[in-house]
Coordinates of C-alpha atoms and ligand atoms in Angstrom, one line a residue:
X19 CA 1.4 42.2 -44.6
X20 CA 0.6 39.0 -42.3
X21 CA 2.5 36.9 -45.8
X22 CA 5.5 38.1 -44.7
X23 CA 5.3 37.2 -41.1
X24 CA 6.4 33.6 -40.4
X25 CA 4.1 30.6 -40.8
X26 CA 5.0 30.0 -36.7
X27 CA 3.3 33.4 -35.9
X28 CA 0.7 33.4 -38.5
X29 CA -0.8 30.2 -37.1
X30 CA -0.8 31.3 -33.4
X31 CA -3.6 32.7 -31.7
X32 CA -3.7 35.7 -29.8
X33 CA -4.0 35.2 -25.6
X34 CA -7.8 35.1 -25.1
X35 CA -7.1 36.5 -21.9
X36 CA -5.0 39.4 -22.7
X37 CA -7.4 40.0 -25.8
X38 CA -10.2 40.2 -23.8
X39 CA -8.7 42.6 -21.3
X40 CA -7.4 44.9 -24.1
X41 CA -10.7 45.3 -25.2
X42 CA -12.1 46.2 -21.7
X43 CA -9.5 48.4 -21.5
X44 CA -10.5 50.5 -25.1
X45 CA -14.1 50.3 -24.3
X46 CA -12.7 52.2 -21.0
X47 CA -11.1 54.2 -23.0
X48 CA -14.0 55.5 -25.1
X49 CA -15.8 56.2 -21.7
X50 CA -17.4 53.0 -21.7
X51 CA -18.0 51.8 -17.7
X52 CA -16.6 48.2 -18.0
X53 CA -16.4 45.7 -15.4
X54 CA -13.5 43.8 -16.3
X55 CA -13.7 40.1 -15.0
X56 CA -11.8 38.7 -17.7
X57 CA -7.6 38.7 -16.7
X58 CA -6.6 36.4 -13.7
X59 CA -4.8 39.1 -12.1
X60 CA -4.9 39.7 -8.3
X61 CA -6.4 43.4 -7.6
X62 CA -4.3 43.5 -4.4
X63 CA -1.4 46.0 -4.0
X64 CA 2.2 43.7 -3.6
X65 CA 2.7 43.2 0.5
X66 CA 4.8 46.0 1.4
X67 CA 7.9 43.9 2.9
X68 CA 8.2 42.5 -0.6
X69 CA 8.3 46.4 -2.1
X70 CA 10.6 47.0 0.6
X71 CA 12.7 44.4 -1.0
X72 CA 13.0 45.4 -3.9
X73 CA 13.7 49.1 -3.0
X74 CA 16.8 47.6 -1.3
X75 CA 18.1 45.5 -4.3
X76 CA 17.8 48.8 -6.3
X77 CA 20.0 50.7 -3.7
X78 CA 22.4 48.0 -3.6
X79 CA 22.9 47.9 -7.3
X80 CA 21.5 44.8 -8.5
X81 CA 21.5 46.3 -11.6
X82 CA 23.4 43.7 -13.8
X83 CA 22.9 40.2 -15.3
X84 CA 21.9 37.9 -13.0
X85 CA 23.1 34.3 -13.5
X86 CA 20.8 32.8 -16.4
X87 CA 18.9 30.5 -14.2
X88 CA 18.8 33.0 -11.0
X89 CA 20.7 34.4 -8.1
X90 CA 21.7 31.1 -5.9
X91 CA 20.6 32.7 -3.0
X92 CA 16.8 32.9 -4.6
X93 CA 17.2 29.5 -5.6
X94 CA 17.9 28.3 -2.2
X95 CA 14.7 30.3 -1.3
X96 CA 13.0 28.5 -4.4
X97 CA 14.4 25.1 -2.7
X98 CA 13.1 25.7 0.7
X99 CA 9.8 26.6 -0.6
X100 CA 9.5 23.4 -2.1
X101 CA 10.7 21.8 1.0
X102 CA 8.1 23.6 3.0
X103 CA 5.3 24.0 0.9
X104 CA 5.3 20.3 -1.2
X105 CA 7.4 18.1 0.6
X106 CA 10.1 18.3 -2.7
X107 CA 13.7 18.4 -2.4
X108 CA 14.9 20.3 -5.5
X109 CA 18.7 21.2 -5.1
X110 CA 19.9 24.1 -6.7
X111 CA 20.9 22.7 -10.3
X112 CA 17.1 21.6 -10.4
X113 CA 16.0 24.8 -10.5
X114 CA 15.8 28.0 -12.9
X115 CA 13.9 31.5 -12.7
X116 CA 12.4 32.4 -15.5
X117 CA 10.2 35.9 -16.6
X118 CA 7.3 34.4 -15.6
X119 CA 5.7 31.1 -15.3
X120 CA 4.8 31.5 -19.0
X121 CA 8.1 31.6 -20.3
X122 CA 9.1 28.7 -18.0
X123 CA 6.3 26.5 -19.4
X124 CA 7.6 28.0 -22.8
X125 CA 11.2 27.1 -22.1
X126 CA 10.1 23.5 -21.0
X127 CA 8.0 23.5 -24.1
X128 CA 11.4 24.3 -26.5
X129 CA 13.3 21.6 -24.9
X130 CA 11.0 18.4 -24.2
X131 CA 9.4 18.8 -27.4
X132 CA 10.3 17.4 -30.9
X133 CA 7.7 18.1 -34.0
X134 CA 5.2 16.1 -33.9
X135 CA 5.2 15.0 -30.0
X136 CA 1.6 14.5 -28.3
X137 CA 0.9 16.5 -25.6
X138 CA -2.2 15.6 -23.4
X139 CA -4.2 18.6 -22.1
X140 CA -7.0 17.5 -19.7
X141 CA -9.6 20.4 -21.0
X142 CA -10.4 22.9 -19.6
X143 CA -6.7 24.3 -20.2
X144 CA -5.2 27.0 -19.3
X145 CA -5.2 28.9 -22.2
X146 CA -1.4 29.5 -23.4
X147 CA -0.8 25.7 -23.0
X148 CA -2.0 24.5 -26.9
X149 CA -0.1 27.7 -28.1
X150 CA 3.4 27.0 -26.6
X151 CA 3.3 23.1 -27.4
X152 CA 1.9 24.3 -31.0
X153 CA 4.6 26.8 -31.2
X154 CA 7.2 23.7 -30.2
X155 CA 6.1 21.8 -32.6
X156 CA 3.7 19.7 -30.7
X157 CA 0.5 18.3 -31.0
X158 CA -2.2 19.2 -27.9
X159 CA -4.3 16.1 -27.3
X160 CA -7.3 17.7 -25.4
X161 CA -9.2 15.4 -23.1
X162 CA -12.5 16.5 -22.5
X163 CA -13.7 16.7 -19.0
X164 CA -17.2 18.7 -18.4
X165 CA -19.4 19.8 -15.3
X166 CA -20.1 16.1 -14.1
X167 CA -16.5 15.2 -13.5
X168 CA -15.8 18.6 -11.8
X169 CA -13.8 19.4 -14.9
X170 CA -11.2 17.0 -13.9
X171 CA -9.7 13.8 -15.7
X172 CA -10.0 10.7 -14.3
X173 CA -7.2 8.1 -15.1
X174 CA -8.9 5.7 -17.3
X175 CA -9.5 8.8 -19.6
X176 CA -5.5 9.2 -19.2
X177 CA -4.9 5.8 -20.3
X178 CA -7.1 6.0 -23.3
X179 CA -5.7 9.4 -24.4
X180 CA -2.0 7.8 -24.1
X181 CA -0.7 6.8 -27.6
X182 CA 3.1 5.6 -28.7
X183 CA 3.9 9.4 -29.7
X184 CA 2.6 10.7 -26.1
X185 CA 5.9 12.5 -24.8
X186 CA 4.0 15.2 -21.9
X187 CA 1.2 15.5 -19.6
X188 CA 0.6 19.3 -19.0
X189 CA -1.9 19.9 -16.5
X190 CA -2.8 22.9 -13.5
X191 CA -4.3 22.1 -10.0
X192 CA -5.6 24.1 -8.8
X193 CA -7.3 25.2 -12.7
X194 CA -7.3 27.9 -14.4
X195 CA -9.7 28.5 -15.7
X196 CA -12.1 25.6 -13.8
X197 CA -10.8 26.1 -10.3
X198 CA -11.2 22.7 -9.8
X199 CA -8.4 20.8 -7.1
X200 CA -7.3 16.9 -8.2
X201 CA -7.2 15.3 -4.3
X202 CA -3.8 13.6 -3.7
X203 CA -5.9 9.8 -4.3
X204 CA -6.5 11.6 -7.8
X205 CA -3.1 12.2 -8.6
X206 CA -1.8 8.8 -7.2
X207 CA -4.3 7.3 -10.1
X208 CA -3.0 9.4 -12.6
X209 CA 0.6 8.6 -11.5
X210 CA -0.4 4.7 -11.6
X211 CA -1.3 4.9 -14.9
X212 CA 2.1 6.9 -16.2
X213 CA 3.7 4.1 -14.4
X214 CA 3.8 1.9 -17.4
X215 CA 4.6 4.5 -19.8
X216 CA 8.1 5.5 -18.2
X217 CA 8.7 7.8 -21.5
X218 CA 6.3 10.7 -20.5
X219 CA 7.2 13.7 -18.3
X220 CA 4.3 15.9 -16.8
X221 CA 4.3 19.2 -16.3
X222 CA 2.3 20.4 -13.1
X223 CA 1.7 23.7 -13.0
X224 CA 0.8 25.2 -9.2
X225 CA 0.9 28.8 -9.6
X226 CA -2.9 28.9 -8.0
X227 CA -1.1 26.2 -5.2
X228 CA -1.7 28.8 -1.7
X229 CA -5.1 29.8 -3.0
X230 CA -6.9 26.5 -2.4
X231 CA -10.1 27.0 0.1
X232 CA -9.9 23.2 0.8
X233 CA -6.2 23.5 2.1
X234 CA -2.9 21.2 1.7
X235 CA -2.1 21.4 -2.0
X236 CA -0.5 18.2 -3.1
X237 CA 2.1 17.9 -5.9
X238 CA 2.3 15.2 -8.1
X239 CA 6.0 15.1 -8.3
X240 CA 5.7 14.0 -4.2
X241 CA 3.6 11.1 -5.6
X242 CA 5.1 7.6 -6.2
X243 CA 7.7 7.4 -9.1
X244 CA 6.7 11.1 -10.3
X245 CA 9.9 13.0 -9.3
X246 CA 11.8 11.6 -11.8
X247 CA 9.7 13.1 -14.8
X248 CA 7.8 16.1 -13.4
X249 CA 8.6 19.5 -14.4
X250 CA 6.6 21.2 -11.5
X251 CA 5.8 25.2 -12.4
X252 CA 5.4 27.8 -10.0
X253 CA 5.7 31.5 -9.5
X254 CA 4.9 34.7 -7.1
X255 CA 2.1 36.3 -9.6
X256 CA -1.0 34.8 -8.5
X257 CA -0.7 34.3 -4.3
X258 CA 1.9 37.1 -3.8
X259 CA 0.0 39.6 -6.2
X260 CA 3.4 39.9 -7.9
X261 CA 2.0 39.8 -11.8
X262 CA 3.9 42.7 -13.4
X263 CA 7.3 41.7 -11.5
X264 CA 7.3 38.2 -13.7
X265 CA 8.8 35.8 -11.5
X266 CA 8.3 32.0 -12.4
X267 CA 10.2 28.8 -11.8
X268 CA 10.8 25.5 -12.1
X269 CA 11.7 22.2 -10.3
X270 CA 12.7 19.9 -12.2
X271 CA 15.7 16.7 -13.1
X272 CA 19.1 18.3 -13.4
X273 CA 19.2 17.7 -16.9
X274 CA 15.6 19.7 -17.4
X275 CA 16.7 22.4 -15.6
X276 CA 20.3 22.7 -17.9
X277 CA 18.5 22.3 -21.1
X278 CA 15.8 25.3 -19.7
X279 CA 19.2 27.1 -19.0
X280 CA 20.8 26.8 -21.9
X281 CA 17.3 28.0 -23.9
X282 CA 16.8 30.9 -21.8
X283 CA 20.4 32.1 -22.2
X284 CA 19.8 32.5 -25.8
X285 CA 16.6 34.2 -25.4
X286 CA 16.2 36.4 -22.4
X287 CA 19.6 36.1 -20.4
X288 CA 17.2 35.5 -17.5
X289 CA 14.7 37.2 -15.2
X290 CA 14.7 41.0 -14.1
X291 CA 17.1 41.1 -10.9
X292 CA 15.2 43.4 -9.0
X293 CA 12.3 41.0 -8.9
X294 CA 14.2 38.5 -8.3
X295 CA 15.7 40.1 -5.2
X296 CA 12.6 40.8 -4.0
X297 CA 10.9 37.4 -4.8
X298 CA 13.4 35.8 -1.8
X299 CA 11.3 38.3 0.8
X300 CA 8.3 36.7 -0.8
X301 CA 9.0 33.3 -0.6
X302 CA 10.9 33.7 2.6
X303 CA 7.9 35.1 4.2
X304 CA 5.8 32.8 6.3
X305 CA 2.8 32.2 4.4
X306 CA 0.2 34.1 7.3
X307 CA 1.8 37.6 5.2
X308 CA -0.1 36.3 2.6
X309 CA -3.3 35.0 4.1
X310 CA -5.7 37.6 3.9
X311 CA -6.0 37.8 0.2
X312 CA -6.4 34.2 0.6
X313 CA -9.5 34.6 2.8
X314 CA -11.1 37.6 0.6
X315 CA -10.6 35.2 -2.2
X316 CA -12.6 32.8 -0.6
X317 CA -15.2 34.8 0.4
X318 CA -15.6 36.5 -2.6
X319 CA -15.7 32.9 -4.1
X320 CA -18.5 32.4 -1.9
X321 CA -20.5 35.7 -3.2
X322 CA -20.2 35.1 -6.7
X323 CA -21.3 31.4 -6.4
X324 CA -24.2 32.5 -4.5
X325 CA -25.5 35.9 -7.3
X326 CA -24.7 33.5 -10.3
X327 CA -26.6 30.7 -8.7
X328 CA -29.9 33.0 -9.7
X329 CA -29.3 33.2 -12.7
X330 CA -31.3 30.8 -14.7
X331 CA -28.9 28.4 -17.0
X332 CA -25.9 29.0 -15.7
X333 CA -24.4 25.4 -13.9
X334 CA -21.8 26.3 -11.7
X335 CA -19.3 23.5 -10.0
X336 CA -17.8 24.5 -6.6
X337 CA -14.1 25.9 -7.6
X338 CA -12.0 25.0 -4.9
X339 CA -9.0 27.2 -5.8
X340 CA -8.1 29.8 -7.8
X341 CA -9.9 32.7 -8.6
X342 CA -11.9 31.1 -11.7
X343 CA -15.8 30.3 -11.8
X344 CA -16.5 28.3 -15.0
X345 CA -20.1 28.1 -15.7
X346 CA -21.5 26.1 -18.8
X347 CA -23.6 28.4 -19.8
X348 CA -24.6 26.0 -23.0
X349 CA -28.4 26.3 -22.4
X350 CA -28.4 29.6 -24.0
X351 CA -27.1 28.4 -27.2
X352 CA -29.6 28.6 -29.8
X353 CA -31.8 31.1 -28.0
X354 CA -32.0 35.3 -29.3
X355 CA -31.0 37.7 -26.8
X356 CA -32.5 41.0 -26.8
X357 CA -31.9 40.1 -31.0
X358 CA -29.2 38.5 -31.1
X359 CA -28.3 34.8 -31.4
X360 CA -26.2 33.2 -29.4
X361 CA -24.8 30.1 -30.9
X362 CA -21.6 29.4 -28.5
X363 CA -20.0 30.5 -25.5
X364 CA -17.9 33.7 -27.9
X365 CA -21.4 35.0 -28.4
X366 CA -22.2 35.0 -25.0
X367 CA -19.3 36.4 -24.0
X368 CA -19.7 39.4 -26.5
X369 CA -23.2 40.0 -25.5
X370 CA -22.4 40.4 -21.8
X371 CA -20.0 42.5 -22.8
X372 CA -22.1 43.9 -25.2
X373 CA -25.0 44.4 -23.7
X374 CA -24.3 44.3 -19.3
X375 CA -20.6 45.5 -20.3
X376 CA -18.9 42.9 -18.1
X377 CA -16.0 41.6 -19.7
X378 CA -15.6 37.2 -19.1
X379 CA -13.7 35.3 -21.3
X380 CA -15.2 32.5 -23.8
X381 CA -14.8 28.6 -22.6
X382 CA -13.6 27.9 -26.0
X383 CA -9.9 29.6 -25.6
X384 CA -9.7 26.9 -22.6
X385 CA -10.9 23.9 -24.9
X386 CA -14.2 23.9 -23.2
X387 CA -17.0 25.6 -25.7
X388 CA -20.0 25.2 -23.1
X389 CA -18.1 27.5 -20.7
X390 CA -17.3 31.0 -20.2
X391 CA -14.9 31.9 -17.2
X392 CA -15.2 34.5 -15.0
X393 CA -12.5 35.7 -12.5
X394 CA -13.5 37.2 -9.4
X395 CA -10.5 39.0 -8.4
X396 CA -12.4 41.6 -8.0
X397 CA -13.8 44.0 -5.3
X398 CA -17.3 43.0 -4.0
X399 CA -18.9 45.7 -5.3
X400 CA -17.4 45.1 -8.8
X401 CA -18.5 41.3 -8.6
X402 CA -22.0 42.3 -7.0
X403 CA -22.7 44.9 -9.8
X404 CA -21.2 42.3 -12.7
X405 CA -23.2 39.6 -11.4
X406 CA -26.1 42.2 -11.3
X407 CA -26.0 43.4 -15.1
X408 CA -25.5 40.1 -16.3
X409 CA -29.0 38.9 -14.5
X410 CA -30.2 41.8 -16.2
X411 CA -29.3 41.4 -19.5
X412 CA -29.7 37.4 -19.4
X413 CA -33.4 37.0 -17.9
Ligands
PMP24 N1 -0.2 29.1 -15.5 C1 -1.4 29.5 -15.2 C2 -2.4 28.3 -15.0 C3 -1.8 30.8 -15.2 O1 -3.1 31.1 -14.9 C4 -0.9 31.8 -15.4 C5 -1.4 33.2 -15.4 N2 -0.7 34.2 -15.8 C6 0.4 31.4 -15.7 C7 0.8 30.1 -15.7 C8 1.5 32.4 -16.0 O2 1.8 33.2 -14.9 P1 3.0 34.2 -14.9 O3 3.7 34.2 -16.3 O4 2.4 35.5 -14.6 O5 3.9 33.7 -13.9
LIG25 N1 -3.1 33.9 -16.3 C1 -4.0 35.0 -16.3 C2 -5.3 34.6 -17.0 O1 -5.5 33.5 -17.3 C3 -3.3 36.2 -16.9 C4 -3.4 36.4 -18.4 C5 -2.4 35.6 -19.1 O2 -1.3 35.5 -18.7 O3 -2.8 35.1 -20.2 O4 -6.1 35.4 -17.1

């Protein structure tokens, strides 16, 4: 019956990610003993002070509409945050809380976007980026970056990419799925080239901004002549473990942050309030509560880097946040695996799964096809037993 759907749905893709992991999820199902490395999802439990929270807001009845664009008193703990975290003032018509940082980078997508607009996507992307603009009526522009560059974009490859119908530069650091950090000298050259082109807004999106093993995230919209046009993303899913809640915001110019408004009343009539309640404990918090998954990310960073490191063709970059390893894994193409041929990164991905029933997701949902990502928010054991099968299965 797809004919009857719209031509908008019919021509999206499904979430790569959330594919994958349904498909972990029925081979479960069928009894099936899947390691699941595919969904960038924390495997901690949410802090307990921030459960507390919420347990509290539910008592005190926050059970009605919340303002569209959040409870002020959230958004004066969103506009601290900023404060203390990225040296940004945001006051509180700059800001709205959205159900997630997905429909926040969806919501910015329905308002900046007319049909037809370029948006450049340094690639690797996180994978619901090309989607949204696409569903907005964009065009992605992909820039490719590969292993050399550490899967980042330098600024003459901005300037090149830049074209009269550029409107947005959408970009994460740190990357999902490449874990790669741009250093604040890297921003400032991407901020000197969007100098002369005063028409295009970036989005940054720092949802992976506390888990950074090289410390002292840096924001573009602190860089010179950025504030003004930066739309900078952010939410309690990744660093506070906080996924299911869906709590995601935005910084942004006033008249960004109305527009946003205005969209979201029409579709969701805002964010849950009893996440929202309990996302001003979170954010409140000082950011020690939040350290140790910090640290077990980074060992565990450590450990996979290490086990994949033995396994013949796999190049590995050092991620330096997030909880993404992104090996190019393209020396395997062409070659038959226990008989089957692997011709691109899907293949690979479905014979590990396959055959050492680890579940990673392809390169090619990121706009890298020499890739596969695997996330390592995952117990040791899980990653040392993963890592493990797929030497098997591979060598
Ligand atoms: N941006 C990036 C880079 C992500 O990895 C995710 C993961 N979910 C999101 C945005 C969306 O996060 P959420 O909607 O859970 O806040
Ligand atoms: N952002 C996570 C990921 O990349 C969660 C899945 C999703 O939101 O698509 O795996």
């Amino acid at each position: 019956m797809t004919h009857a759907l719209s031509d908008r749905i019919n021509a999206m893709s499904t979430s790569a990610t959330l594919a994958m992991a349904a498909k972990a999820r029925e081979l479960r199902g069928q009894g099936k003993d899947i390691i699941g490395l595919s969904l960038g999802e924390p495997d901690f439990n949410i802090p307990d002070f921030i459960k507390e929270a919420a347990k509290v807001a539910i008592d005190e009845n926050y059970s009605s509409y919340s303002p569209v664009d959040g409870y002020g008193d959230l958004k004066a703990a969103i506009s601290r945050k900023f404060k203390r975290d990225n040296g940004l003032e945001y006051g509180l018509d700059q800001i709205v809380v959205s159900t997630g940082a997905k429909q926040s980078l969806a919501n910015v997508a329905m308002v900046m976007l007319n049909k037809g607009d370029e948006v450049i996507l340094p690639a690797p992307y996180w994978v619901s980026y090309s989607d949204i603009v696409k569903l907005a009526e964009g065009v992605p522009v992909e820039v490719p970056t590969g292993i050399e560059s550490d899967f980042k974009m330098t600024a003459d490859q901005l300037r090149a990419a830049i074209t009269p119908k550029t409107k947005m530069l959408w970009f994460s650091s740190p990357c999902n799925p490449s874990g790669s950090v741009y250093s604040e000298a890297e921003l400032r050259g991407l901020a000197e080239v969007l100098r002369d082109h005063p028409d295009i807004y970036v989005v940054s999106d720092e949802i992976y901004e506390h888990i950074n093993f090289r410390g002292g995230h840096v924001s573009i919209a602190a860089q010179p002549g950025m504030y003004e046009r930066t739309i900078t993303v952010n939410g309690v899913s990744k660093a506070y473990a906080m996924t299911g809640w869906r709590i995601g915001f935005i910084g942004a110019p006033a008249w960004i942050a109305k527009a946003c408004t205005k969209f979201q009343g029409q579709i969701t009539s805002g964010a849950n309030a009893i996440a929202q309640r309990a996302t001003i404990a979170a954010l409140d918090a000082p950011l020690e509560k939040i350290q140790f998954m910090i640290e077990k990310f980074h060992q565990r960073r450590d450990l996979i880097l290490e086990l994949l490191g033995e396994i013949p063709g796999f190049k590995l970059n050092v991620p330096e946040g997030a909880f993404y390893v992104f090996p190019d894994i393209s020396d395997y193409f062409g070659k038959t695996l226990r008989g089957k041929p692997i011709a691109n990164a899907s293949d690979l991905a479905m014979y590990l799964l396959e055959e050492a029933s680890v579940a990673t997701v392809t390169g090619e949902a990121f706009g890298n096809p020499d890739c596969i990502r695997i996330s390592y928010a995952a117990s040791e054991a899980e990653i040392r037993e993963a890592v493990r099968r797929m030497k098997e299965a591979l060598t």
